[in-house]
PDB file of C-alpha atoms and ligand atoms in Angstrom:
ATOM      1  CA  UNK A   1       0.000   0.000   0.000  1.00 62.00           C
ATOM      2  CA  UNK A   2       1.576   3.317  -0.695  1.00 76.00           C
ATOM      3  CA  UNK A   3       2.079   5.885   2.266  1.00 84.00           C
ATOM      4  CA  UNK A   4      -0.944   8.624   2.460  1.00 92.00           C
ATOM      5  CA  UNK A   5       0.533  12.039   2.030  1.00 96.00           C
ATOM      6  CA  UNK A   6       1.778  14.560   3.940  1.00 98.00           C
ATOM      7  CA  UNK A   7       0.594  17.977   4.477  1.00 98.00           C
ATOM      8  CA  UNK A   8       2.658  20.745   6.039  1.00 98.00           C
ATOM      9  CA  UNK A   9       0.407  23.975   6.694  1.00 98.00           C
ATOM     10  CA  UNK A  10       2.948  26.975   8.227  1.00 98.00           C
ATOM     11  CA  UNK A  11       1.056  30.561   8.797  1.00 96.00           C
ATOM     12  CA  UNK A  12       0.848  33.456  10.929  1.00 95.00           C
ATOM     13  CA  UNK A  13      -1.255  33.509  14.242  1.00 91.00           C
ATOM     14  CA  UNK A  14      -4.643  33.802  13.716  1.00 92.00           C
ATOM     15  CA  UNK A  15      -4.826  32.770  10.210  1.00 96.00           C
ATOM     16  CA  UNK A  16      -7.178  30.031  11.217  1.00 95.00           C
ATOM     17  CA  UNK A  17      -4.244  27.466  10.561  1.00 96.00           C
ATOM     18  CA  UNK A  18      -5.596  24.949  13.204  1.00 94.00           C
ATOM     19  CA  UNK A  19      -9.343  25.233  13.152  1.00 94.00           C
ATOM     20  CA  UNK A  20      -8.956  24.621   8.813  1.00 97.00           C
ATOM     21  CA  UNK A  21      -6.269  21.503   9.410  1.00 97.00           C
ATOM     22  CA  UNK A  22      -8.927  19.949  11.616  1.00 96.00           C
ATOM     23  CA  UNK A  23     -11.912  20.321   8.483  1.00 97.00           C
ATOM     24  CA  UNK A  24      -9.521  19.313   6.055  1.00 97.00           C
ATOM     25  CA  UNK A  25      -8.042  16.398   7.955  1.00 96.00           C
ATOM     26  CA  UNK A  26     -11.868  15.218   8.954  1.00 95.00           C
ATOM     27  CA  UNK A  27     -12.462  15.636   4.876  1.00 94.00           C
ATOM     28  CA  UNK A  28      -9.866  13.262   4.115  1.00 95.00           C
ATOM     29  CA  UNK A  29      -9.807  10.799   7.091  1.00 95.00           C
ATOM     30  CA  UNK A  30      -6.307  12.034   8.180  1.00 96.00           C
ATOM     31  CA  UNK A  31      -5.061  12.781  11.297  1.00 96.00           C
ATOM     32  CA  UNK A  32      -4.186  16.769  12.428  1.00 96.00           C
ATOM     33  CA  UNK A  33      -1.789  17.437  14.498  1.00 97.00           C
ATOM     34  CA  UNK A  34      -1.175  21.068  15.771  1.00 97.00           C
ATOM     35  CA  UNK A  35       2.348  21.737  16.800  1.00 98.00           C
ATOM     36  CA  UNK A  36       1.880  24.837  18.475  1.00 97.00           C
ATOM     37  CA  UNK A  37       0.105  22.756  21.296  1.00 98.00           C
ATOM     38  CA  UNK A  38       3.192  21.229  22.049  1.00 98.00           C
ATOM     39  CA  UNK A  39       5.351  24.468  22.426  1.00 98.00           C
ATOM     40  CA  UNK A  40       2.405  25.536  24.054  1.00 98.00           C
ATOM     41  CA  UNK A  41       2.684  22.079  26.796  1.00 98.00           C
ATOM     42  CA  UNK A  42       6.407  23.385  27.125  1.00 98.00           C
ATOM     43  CA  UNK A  43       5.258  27.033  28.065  1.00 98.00           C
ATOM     44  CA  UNK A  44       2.444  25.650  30.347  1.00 98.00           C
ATOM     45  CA  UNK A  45       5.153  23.099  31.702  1.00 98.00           C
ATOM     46  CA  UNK A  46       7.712  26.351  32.378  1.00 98.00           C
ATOM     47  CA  UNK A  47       4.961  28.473  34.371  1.00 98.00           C
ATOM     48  CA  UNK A  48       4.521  25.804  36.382  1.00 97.00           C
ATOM     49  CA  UNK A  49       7.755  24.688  37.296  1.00 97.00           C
ATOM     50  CA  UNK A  50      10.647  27.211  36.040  1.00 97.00           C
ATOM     51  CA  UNK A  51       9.831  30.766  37.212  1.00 96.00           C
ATOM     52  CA  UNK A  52      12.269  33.223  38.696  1.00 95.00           C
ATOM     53  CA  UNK A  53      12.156  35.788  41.277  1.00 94.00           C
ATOM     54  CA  UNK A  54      10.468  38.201  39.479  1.00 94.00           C
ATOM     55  CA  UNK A  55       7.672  35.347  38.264  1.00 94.00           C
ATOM     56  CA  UNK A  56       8.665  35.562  34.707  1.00 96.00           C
ATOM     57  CA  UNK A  57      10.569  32.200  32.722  1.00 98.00           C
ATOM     58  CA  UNK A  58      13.818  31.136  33.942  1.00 98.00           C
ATOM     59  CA  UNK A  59      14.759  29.934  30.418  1.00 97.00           C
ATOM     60  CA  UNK A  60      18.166  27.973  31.663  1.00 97.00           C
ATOM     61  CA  UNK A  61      16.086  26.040  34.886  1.00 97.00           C
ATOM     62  CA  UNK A  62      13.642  24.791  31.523  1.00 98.00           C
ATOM     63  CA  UNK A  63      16.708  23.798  29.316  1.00 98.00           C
ATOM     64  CA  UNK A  64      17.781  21.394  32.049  1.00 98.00           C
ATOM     65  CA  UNK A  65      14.203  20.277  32.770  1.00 97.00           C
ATOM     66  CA  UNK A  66      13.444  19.818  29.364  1.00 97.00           C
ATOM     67  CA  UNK A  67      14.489  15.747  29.857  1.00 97.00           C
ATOM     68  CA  UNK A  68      11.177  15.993  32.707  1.00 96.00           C
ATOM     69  CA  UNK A  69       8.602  16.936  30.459  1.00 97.00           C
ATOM     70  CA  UNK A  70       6.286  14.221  28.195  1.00 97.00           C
ATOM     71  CA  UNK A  71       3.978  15.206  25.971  1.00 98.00           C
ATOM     72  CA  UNK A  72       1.670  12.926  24.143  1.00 97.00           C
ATOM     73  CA  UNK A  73      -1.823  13.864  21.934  1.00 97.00           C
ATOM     74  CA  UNK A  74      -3.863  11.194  22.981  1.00 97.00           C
ATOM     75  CA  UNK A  75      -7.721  10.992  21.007  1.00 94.00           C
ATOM     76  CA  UNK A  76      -9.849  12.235  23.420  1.00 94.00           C
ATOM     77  CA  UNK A  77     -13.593  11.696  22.069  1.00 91.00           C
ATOM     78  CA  UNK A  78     -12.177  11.292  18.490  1.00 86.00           C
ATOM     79  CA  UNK A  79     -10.032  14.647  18.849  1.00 88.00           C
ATOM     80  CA  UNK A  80      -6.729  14.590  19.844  1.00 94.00           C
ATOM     81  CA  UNK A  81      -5.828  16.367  23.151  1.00 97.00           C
ATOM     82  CA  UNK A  82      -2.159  17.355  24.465  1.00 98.00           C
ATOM     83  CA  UNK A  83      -0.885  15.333  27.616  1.00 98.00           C
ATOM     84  CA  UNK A  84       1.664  16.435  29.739  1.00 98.00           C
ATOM     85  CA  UNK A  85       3.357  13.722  32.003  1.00 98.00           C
ATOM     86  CA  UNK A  86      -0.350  12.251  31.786  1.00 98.00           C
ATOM     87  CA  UNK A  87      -2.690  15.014  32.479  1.00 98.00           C
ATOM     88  CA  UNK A  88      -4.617  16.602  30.167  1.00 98.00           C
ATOM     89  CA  UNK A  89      -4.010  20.064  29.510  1.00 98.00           C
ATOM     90  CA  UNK A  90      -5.884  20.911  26.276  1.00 96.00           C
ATOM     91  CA  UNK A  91      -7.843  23.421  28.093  1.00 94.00           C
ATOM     92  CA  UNK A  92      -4.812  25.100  29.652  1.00 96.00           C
ATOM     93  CA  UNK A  93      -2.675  25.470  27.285  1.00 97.00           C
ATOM     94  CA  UNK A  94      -4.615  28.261  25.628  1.00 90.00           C
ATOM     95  CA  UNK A  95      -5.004  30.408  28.727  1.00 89.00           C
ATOM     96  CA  UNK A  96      -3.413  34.009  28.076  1.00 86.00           C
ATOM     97  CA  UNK A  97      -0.107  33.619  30.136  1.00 92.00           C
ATOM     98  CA  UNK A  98       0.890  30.568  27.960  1.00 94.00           C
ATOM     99  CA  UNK A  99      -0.135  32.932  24.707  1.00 89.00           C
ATOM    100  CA  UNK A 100       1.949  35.618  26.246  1.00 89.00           C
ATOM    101  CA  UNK A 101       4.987  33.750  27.286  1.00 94.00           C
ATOM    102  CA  UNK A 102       4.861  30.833  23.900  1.00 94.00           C
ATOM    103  CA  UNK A 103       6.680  32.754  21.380  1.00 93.00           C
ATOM    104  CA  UNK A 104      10.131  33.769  23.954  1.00 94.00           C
ATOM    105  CA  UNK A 105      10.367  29.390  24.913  1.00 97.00           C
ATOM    106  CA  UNK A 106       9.627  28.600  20.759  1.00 95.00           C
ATOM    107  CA  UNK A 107      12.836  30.669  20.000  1.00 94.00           C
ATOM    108  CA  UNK A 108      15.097  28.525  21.990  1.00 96.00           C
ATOM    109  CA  UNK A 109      17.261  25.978  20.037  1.00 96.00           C
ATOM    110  CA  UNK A 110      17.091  23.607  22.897  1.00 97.00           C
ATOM    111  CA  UNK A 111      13.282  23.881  23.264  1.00 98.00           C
ATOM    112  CA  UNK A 112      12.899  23.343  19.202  1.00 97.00           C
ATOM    113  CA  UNK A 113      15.364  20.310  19.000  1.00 97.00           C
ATOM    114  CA  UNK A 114      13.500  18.531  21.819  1.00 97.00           C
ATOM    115  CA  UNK A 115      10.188  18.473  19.557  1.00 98.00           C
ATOM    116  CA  UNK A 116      11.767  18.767  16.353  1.00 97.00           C
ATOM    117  CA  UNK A 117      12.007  14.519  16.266  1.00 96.00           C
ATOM    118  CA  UNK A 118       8.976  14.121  17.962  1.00 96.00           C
ATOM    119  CA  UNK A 119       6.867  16.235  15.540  1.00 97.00           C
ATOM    120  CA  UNK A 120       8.956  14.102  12.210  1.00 98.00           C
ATOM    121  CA  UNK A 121       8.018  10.509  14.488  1.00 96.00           C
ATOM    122  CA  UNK A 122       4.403  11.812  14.482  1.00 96.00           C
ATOM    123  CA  UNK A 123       4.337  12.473  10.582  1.00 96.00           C
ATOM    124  CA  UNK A 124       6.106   9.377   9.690  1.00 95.00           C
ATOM    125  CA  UNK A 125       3.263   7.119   9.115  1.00 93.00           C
ATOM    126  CA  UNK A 126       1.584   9.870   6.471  1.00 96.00           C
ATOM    127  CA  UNK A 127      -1.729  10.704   6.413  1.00 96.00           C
ATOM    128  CA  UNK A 128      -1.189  13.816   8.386  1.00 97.00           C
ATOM    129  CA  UNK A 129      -1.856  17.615   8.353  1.00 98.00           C
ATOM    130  CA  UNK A 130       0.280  19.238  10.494  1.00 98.00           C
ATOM    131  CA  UNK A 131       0.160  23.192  11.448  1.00 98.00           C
ATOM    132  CA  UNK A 132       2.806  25.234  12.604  1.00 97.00           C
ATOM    133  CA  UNK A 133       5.266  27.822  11.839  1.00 96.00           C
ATOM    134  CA  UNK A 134       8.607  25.487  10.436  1.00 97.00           C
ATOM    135  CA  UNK A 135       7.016  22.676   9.357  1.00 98.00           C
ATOM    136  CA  UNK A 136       7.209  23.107   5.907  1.00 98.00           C
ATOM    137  CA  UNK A 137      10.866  24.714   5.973  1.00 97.00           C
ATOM    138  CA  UNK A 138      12.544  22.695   8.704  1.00 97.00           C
ATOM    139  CA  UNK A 139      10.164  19.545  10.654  1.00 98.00           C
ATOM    140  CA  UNK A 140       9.387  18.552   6.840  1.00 98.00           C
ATOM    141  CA  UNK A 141      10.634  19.921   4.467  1.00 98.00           C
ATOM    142  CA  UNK A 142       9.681  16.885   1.615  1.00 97.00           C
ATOM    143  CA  UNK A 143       6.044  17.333   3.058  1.00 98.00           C
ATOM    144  CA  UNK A 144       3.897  16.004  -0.402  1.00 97.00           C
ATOM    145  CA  UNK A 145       1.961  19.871  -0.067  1.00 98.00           C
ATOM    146  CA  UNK A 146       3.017  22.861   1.265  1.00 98.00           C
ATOM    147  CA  UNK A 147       0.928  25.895   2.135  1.00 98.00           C
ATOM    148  CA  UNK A 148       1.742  29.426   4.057  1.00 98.00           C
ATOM    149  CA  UNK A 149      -1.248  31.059   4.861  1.00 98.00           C
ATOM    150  CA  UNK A 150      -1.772  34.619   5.835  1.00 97.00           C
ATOM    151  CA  UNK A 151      -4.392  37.406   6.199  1.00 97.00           C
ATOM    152  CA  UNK A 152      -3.919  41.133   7.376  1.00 96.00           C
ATOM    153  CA  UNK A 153      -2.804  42.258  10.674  1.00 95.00           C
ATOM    154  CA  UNK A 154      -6.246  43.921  11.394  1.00 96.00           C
ATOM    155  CA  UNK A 155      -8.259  41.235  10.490  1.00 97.00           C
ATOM    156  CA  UNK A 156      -6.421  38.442  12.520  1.00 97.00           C
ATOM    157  CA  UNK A 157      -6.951  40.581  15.449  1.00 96.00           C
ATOM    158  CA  UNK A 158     -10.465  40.443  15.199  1.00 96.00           C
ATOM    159  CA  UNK A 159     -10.307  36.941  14.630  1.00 95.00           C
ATOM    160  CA  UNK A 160      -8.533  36.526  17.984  1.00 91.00           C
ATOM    161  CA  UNK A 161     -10.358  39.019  19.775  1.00 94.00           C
ATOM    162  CA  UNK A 162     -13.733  37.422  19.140  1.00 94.00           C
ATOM    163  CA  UNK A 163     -12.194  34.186  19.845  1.00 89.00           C
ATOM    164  CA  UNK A 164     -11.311  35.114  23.476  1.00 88.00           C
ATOM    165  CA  UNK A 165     -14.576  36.984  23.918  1.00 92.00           C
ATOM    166  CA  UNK A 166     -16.421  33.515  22.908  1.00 92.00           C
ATOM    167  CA  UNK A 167     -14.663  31.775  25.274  1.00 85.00           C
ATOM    168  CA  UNK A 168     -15.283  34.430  27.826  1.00 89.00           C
ATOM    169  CA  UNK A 169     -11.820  36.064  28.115  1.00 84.00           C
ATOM    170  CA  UNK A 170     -11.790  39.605  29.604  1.00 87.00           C
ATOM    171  CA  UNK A 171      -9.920  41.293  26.940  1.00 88.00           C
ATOM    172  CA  UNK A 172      -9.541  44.506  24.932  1.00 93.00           C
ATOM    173  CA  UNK A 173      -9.110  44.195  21.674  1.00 96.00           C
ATOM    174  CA  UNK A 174      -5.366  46.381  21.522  1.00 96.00           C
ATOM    175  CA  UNK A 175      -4.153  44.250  23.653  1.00 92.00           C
ATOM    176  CA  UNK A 176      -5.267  41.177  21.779  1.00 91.00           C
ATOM    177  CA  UNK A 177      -3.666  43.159  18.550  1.00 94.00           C
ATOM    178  CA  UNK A 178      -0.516  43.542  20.444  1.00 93.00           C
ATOM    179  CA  UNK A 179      -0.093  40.489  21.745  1.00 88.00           C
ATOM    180  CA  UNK A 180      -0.799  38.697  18.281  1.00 91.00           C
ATOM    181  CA  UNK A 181       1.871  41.449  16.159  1.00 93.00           C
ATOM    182  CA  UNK A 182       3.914  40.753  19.116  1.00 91.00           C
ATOM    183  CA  UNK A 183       4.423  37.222  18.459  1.00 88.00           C
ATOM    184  CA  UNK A 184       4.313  37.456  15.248  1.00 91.00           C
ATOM    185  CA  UNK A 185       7.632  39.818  15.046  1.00 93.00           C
ATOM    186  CA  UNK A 186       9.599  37.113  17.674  1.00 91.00           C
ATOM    187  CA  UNK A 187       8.267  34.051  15.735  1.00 91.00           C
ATOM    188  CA  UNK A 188       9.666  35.480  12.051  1.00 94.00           C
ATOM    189  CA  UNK A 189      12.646  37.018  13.323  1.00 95.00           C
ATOM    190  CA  UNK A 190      14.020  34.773  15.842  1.00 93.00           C
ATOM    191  CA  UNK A 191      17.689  32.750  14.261  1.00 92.00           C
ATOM    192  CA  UNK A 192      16.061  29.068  14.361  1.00 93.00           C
ATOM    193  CA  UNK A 193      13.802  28.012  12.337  1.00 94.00           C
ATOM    194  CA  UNK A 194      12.342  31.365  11.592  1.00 94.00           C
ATOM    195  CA  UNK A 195       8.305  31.879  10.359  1.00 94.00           C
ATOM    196  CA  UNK A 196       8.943  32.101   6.927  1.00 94.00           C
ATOM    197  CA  UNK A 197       7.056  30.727   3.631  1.00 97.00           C
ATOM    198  CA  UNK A 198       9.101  27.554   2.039  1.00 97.00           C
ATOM    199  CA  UNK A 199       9.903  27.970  -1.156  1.00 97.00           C
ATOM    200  CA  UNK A 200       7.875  25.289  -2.470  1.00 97.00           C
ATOM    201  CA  UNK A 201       4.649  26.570  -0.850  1.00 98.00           C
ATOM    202  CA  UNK A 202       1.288  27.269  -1.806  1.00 98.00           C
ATOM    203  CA  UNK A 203       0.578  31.166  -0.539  1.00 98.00           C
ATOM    204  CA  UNK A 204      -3.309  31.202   1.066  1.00 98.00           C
ATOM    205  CA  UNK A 205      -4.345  34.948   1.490  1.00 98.00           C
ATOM    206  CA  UNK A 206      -7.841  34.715   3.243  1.00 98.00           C
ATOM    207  CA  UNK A 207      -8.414  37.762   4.482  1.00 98.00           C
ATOM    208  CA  UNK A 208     -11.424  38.281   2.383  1.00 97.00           C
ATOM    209  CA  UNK A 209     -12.179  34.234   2.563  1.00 97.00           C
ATOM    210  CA  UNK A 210     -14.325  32.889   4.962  1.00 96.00           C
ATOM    211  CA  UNK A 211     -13.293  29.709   6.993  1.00 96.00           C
ATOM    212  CA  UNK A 212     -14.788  27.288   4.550  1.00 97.00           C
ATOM    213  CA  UNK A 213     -13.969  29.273   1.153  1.00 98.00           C
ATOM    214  CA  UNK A 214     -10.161  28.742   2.313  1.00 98.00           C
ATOM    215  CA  UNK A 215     -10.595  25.108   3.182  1.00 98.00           C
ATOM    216  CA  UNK A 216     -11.918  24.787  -0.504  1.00 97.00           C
ATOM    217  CA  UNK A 217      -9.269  26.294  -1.857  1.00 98.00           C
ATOM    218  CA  UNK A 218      -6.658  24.317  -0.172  1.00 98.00           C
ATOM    219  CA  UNK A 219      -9.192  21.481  -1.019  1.00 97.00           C
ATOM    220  CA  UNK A 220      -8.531  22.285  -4.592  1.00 97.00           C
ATOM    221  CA  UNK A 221      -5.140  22.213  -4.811  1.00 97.00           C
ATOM    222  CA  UNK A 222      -4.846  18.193  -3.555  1.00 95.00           C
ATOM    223  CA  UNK A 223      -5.712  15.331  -5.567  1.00 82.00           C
ATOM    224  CA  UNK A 224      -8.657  12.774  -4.765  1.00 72.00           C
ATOM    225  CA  UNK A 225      -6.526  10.089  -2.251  1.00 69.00           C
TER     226      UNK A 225
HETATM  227  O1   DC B 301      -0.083  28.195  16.542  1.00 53.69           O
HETATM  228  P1   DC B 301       0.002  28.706  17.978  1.00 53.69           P
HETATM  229  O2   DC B 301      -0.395  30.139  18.152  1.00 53.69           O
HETATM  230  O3   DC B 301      -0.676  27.813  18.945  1.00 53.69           O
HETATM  231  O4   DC B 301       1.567  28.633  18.308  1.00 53.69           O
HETATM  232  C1   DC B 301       2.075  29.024  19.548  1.00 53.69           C
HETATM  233  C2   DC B 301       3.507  29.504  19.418  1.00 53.69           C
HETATM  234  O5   DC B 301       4.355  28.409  19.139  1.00 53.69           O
HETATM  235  C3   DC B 301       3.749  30.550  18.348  1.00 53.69           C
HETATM  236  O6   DC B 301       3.993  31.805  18.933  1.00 53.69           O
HETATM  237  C4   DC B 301       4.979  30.091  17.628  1.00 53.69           C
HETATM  238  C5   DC B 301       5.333  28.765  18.189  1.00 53.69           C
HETATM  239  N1   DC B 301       5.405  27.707  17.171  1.00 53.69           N
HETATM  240  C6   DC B 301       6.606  27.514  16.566  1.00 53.69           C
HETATM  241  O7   DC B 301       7.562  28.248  16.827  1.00 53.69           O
HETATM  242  N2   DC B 301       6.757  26.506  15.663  1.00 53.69           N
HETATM  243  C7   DC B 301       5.724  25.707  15.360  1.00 53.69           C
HETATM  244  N3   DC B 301       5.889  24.707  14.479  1.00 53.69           N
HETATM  245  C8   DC B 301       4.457  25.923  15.952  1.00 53.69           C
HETATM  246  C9   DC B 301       4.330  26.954  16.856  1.00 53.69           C
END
């Protein structure tokens, strides 16, 4: 039998990158996996375990904890949920602290080599969508289909902001724009594995698209498996 393909989906924040894997993978019976949970388990891990005086990220107690920390997706009601050392934090690792604090632990080389074989393991079988930042460039870069997908600035942040307000954040929406250009400028800029389109991939501008129009279009671009 030959090996399903792979699909490596790379984007900034807010794009919809996750909630559009999870259609597409449902579409074609393969299996999603978002890989910004799992720098998001490391965060979650970090401001639990590894804080300084001052409460903020001791970056160098994480490095040497790094060894301490499991993370599995397990399929939790047929959707996979992040595990760390057994407990399910799928809910947690979306509060705001871990958003605010992600981006400064996904810049370390330590933290990114840790995951990088994990995240290649998980992909191996094929049959996989997998969201990030680096997937496309770096975690796979022979991925069967590549696509970078992007939207404005002020339209993300709406995106976000009405996320959070759904889920019954107290927010405002500056500091939800902020936070997002915020991360955005660490993840493309940092010196590993930097946000940045692959060569080889398909550009997805949906600022004017809705949620399904983009999945269509993405849907368009693969052939019938
Ligand atoms: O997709 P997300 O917002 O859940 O990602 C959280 C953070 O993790 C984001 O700021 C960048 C980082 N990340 C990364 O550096 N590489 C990935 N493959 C996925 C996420």
């Amino acid at each position: 039998m030959t090996k399903k393909p792979v699909i490596a989906i790379d984007g900034f924040s807010s794009t919809g990158k996750s909630s559009i894997s999870k259609i597409i993978a449902k579409n074609l019976g393969f299996i999603h996996l978002d890989t910004g949970a799992l720098y998001r388990g490391i965060t979650y891990y970090a401001l639990q375990n590894c804080l300084d005086e001052e409460q903020t990220i001791d970056i160098e107690k994480l490095i040497t904890c790094l060894p301490h920390i499991q993370l599995e997706f397990q399929n939790v009601d047929g959707e996979l949920e992040l595990f760390l050392n057994g407990k399910n934090i799928n809910k947690e690792i979306r509060f705001p602290q871990v958003s605010d604090n992600v981006s400064r632990v996904a810049k370390e080389a330590a933290v990114r080599n840790f995951l990088l074989q994990m995240q290649r393991d998980l992909a191996a079988k094929g049959g996989v969508i997998m969201d990030g930042r680096d997937i496309g460039t770096v975690v796979l870069p022979h991925a069967d289909y590549k696509f970078f997908m992007t939207a404005g600035q002020e339209e993300r942040a709406k995106r976000r902001f009405t996320e959070l307000q759904t889920a019954g954040e107290k927010t405002d929406f500056e500091t939800v724009k902020q936070n997002l250009l915020s991360r955005d400028k660490i993840d493309s800029e940092r010196e590993i594995s930097p946000l940045k389109q692959a060569e080889d991939a398909i550009l997805i501008d949906n600022t004017n698209l809705t949620k399904e129009q983009t999945v269509q279009l993405i849907l368009s671009y693969l052939k019938k498996f």
